[in-house]
Coordinates of C-alpha atoms and ligand atoms in Angstrom, one line a residue:
M14 CA -83.0 17.7 -78.2
A15 CA -84.0 17.1 -74.7
A16 CA -86.1 19.8 -73.0
P17 CA -83.9 22.5 -71.4
I18 CA -83.8 22.8 -67.6
V19 CA -83.7 26.5 -67.7
D20 CA -85.7 28.4 -70.4
A21 CA -86.1 32.2 -69.7
H22 CA -87.4 34.6 -72.2
G23 CA -87.7 38.4 -72.2
V24 CA -87.3 38.5 -68.5
N25 CA -87.4 42.2 -67.0
L26 CA -87.0 43.2 -63.3
K27 CA -88.0 46.7 -62.4
L28 CA -87.8 47.8 -58.7
Q29 CA -89.0 51.1 -57.0
S30 CA -86.4 52.7 -54.9
G31 CA -87.7 55.8 -53.2
T32 CA -88.9 58.0 -56.0
S33 CA -86.8 56.5 -58.8
A34 CA -87.5 53.4 -60.8
L35 CA -84.7 50.9 -61.2
H36 CA -84.5 48.8 -64.4
I37 CA -82.5 46.0 -62.8
L38 CA -82.8 43.2 -65.6
K39 CA -83.4 44.1 -69.3
D40 CA -84.8 41.5 -71.6
V41 CA -82.8 38.6 -70.3
D42 CA -83.1 35.3 -72.3
L43 CA -81.4 32.1 -71.1
T44 CA -81.4 28.6 -72.0
L45 CA -79.5 25.9 -70.1
G46 CA -79.5 22.1 -70.9
A47 CA -79.2 19.2 -68.5
S48 CA -75.5 18.7 -67.3
E49 CA -74.6 22.1 -68.6
V50 CA -72.5 24.5 -66.4
A51 CA -72.6 28.3 -67.1
A52 CA -70.8 31.0 -65.2
I53 CA -72.1 34.5 -64.9
V54 CA -69.5 37.1 -64.6
G55 CA -70.0 40.9 -64.5
P56 CA -69.6 43.9 -62.2
S57 CA -70.9 44.5 -58.8
G58 CA -74.5 45.8 -59.0
S59 CA -75.0 44.6 -62.6
G60 CA -77.9 42.2 -61.7
K61 CA -76.3 38.8 -61.3
T62 CA -77.9 37.8 -57.9
S63 CA -81.1 39.4 -59.0
L64 CA -81.3 37.0 -61.9
L65 CA -80.6 33.9 -59.7
M66 CA -83.4 35.1 -57.3
L67 CA -85.8 35.0 -60.3
L68 CA -84.7 31.7 -61.5
G69 CA -85.0 30.3 -58.0
G70 CA -88.5 31.6 -57.9
L71 CA -87.6 33.8 -54.8
E72 CA -88.6 36.9 -56.6
R73 CA -91.0 37.5 -59.7
P74 CA -90.1 39.1 -62.9
T75 CA -91.9 42.3 -64.1
S76 CA -92.4 40.7 -67.4
G77 CA -91.2 37.6 -69.2
T78 CA -91.5 33.8 -68.7
I79 CA -89.3 31.6 -66.8
T80 CA -89.6 27.7 -67.2
I81 CA -87.6 25.3 -65.0
A82 CA -87.5 21.6 -65.7
G83 CA -90.6 22.1 -67.8
E84 CA -92.6 24.1 -65.2
T85 CA -93.4 27.8 -65.9
I86 CA -92.6 29.1 -62.4
S87 CA -93.8 32.5 -63.2
G88 CA -97.4 31.0 -63.3
L89 CA -97.2 29.2 -59.9
D90 CA -98.6 30.5 -56.5
E91 CA -96.3 30.7 -53.4
D92 CA -97.3 27.3 -52.1
R93 CA -96.7 25.4 -55.3
L94 CA -93.5 27.5 -55.8
A95 CA -92.2 26.4 -52.4
I96 CA -92.9 22.7 -53.4
F97 CA -91.3 23.1 -56.9
R98 CA -88.2 24.7 -55.2
R99 CA -87.6 21.9 -52.7
N100 CA -88.2 19.1 -55.5
N101 CA -86.1 20.7 -58.2
L102 CA -83.7 23.4 -57.1
G103 CA -80.4 23.7 -54.9
I104 CA -79.7 27.2 -54.1
L105 CA -76.5 28.6 -52.5
F106 CA -76.9 32.2 -51.5
Q107 CA -74.3 34.9 -51.3
N108 CA -74.5 35.1 -47.5
F109 CA -75.3 31.3 -46.8
H110 CA -78.6 31.6 -45.1
L111 CA -77.9 28.9 -42.7
I112 CA -80.3 28.4 -39.6
P113 CA -78.3 29.7 -36.7
S114 CA -79.6 27.4 -34.0
L115 CA -79.1 24.2 -36.0
T116 CA -75.7 22.3 -36.4
A117 CA -74.0 21.9 -39.8
L118 CA -75.4 18.4 -39.8
E119 CA -78.8 19.5 -38.9
N120 CA -78.9 22.2 -41.5
V121 CA -78.1 19.7 -44.2
T122 CA -80.4 17.0 -42.7
L123 CA -83.3 19.3 -42.6
T124 CA -83.1 20.0 -46.4
L125 CA -83.3 16.3 -47.0
E126 CA -86.2 15.9 -44.6
I127 CA -88.2 18.5 -46.2
A128 CA -87.8 17.0 -49.6
D129 CA -88.6 13.5 -48.3
P130 CA -90.6 13.7 -45.0
G131 CA -91.3 10.0 -44.9
A132 CA -87.6 8.7 -44.8
R133 CA -85.8 7.5 -41.8
W134 CA -84.0 10.4 -39.9
Q135 CA -80.9 8.2 -39.5
T136 CA -80.8 7.4 -43.3
L137 CA -81.1 11.2 -44.1
R138 CA -78.5 12.1 -41.3
D139 CA -76.0 9.6 -42.9
K140 CA -76.5 11.1 -46.4
A141 CA -76.1 14.6 -44.9
A142 CA -72.9 13.7 -43.0
A143 CA -71.4 12.2 -46.3
A144 CA -72.3 15.5 -48.2
L145 CA -70.5 17.5 -45.4
A146 CA -67.4 15.0 -45.5
D147 CA -67.3 15.6 -49.2
V148 CA -66.9 19.3 -48.7
G149 CA -64.3 18.7 -46.0
L150 CA -66.4 19.3 -43.1
G151 CA -66.5 15.7 -41.8
T152 CA -65.0 16.9 -38.3
R153 CA -67.4 19.9 -38.1
L154 CA -70.7 18.2 -38.0
D155 CA -71.8 19.4 -34.6
H156 CA -70.8 22.9 -35.0
L157 CA -73.3 25.8 -35.1
P158 CA -73.0 28.1 -37.9
N159 CA -71.4 31.0 -35.6
A160 CA -68.7 28.4 -34.7
L161 CA -67.6 28.0 -38.2
S162 CA -65.5 30.2 -40.4
G163 CA -66.9 32.0 -43.4
G164 CA -65.5 29.5 -45.8
E165 CA -66.8 26.5 -43.7
Q166 CA -70.3 28.1 -43.6
Q167 CA -70.2 28.5 -47.4
R168 CA -69.3 24.8 -47.7
V169 CA -72.3 23.9 -45.4
G170 CA -74.4 25.9 -47.7
L171 CA -73.0 24.2 -50.7
A172 CA -73.4 20.7 -49.1
R173 CA -77.1 21.6 -48.3
A174 CA -77.8 23.0 -51.9
M175 CA -76.3 19.8 -53.5
V176 CA -77.4 17.1 -51.1
A177 CA -80.8 16.3 -52.8
E178 CA -79.3 16.2 -56.2
P179 CA -81.3 19.1 -57.6
R180 CA -82.2 19.5 -61.4
L181 CA -80.8 23.0 -61.2
L182 CA -78.1 24.2 -58.9
L183 CA -78.0 28.1 -58.4
A184 CA -74.8 29.2 -56.8
D185 CA -73.8 32.6 -56.0
E186 CA -70.1 33.1 -55.7
P187 CA -69.5 29.4 -54.5
T188 CA -65.9 29.7 -54.1
G189 CA -65.9 33.4 -52.8
N190 CA -64.5 32.7 -49.4
L191 CA -62.3 29.7 -50.0
D192 CA -58.6 29.2 -50.5
Q193 CA -57.4 27.8 -53.8
E194 CA -57.3 24.1 -52.9
T195 CA -60.7 24.1 -51.1
G196 CA -62.1 26.0 -53.9
A197 CA -60.9 23.5 -56.6
R198 CA -62.4 20.7 -54.6
V199 CA -65.8 22.3 -54.3
I200 CA -65.6 23.2 -57.9
E201 CA -65.0 19.5 -58.7
L202 CA -67.9 18.3 -56.5
M203 CA -70.3 20.6 -58.3
F204 CA -69.0 19.4 -61.8
S205 CA -69.3 15.8 -60.8
L206 CA -72.9 16.5 -59.7
A207 CA -73.6 17.9 -63.3
R208 CA -71.9 14.8 -64.9
K209 CA -73.4 12.1 -62.7
R210 CA -76.9 13.5 -62.0
G211 CA -77.5 15.8 -65.2
T212 CA -77.9 18.8 -62.8
A213 CA -77.7 22.1 -64.7
I214 CA -75.6 24.6 -62.9
L215 CA -75.6 28.4 -63.0
L216 CA -73.0 30.0 -61.0
I217 CA -71.9 33.5 -60.3
T218 CA -68.3 34.0 -60.0
H219 CA -65.6 36.6 -59.9
D220 CA -63.0 33.7 -60.0
P221 CA -61.5 33.3 -63.6
A222 CA -60.4 29.8 -62.8
L223 CA -64.0 28.7 -62.1
A224 CA -65.4 30.7 -64.9
A225 CA -62.9 28.9 -67.3
E226 CA -63.9 25.6 -66.4
A227 CA -67.7 26.2 -67.1
D228 CA -69.1 25.0 -70.5
R229 CA -70.3 28.7 -71.1
T230 CA -69.5 32.1 -69.7
L231 CA -72.3 34.7 -69.6
R232 CA -71.6 38.3 -69.0
M233 CA -73.9 40.6 -67.1
N234 CA -73.6 44.2 -67.7
E235 CA -76.1 46.8 -66.4
G236 CA -78.9 44.2 -66.4
R237 CA -78.2 42.7 -69.9
L238 CA -77.0 39.1 -70.2
T239 CA -74.8 38.3 -73.2
E240 CA -72.8 35.1 -74.1
S241 CA -69.2 35.8 -73.5
A242 CA -66.7 34.7 -76.2
L243 CA -64.1 34.3 -73.5
A244 CA -65.4 31.0 -72.3
Ligands
ATP328 N1 -84.8 45.2 -53.2 C1 -84.0 46.2 -53.9 N2 -84.6 47.4 -54.1 C2 -84.0 48.1 -54.9 N3 -82.9 47.9 -55.6 C3 -82.3 46.8 -55.5 C4 -82.9 45.7 -54.7 N4 -82.2 44.6 -54.8 C5 -81.1 45.0 -55.5 N5 -81.3 46.2 -56.0 C6 -80.4 46.8 -56.9 O1 -80.3 46.0 -58.1 C7 -78.9 46.0 -58.8 C8 -78.4 44.6 -59.0 O2 -78.2 44.0 -57.7 P1 -77.6 42.6 -57.6 O3 -77.5 42.0 -56.2 O4 -78.3 41.7 -58.6 O5 -76.2 42.7 -58.3 P2 -74.9 41.6 -58.4 O6 -74.6 41.7 -59.8 O7 -75.4 40.5 -57.8 O8 -73.8 42.4 -57.6 P3 -72.6 41.9 -56.5 O9 -71.4 41.2 -57.6 O10 -72.1 43.0 -55.9 O11 -73.2 40.8 -55.8 C9 -78.1 46.7 -57.7 O12 -77.8 48.1 -58.2 C10 -78.9 46.9 -56.3 O13 -78.7 48.0 -55.7
MG329 MG1 -74.5 39.5 -56.1

């Protein structure tokens, strides 16, 4: 069997909040193969985003090991982690994290340029424009984030997360602000990335239609992750 894209073992996250210690993630194990799409469902505050942050190397576990595309990221220093992220990961955050002073096109082009600094700007721009057209934003390329609706900003975030064809796509509620038709289109785009490029996808969703299309559904409950039979 090919090496998994995600291999997480015994992952715990404990945070100190004032005087109380919070046990946010409890002995989480997760394996995800190439082209595999897994949806995480579960109540608000159960630890879903926290797990995504750990898998994206944006937060470190209190204990446990996380291996992504063969690299044990818990062992990397900040510089190596940043390089690893830009070469292997696409991340769509819950609040998009677009750069406010850059247009939609510049936000997406910048990601490509960081991953491939030697490439021609025009080539990267064309690729970024195509990714934005794919998410239905071909006529919004020159808009700054604050001149875009919430759902449009979310789609810029998704174009940015997918444009470099990452090994692993982590998406926090990718259809959360979208109408049904637009949501269905971005779901199809994500799944085609998995099929064509072997990208493994882990997405958090409250949308039953999206969860139903994933290969697996995982349930987060009070920091514990279990395989759900409802997939
Ligand atoms: N920096 C922090 N310090 C203390 N507690 C935190 C911190 N970040 C998150 N938490 C707590 O960790 C728990 C899990 O948060 P998380 O954001 O992972 O939930 P979630 O499952 O993504 O919820 P939602 O569906 O509302 O997005 C919450 O109770 C939250 O208050
Ligand atoms: Mg969350």
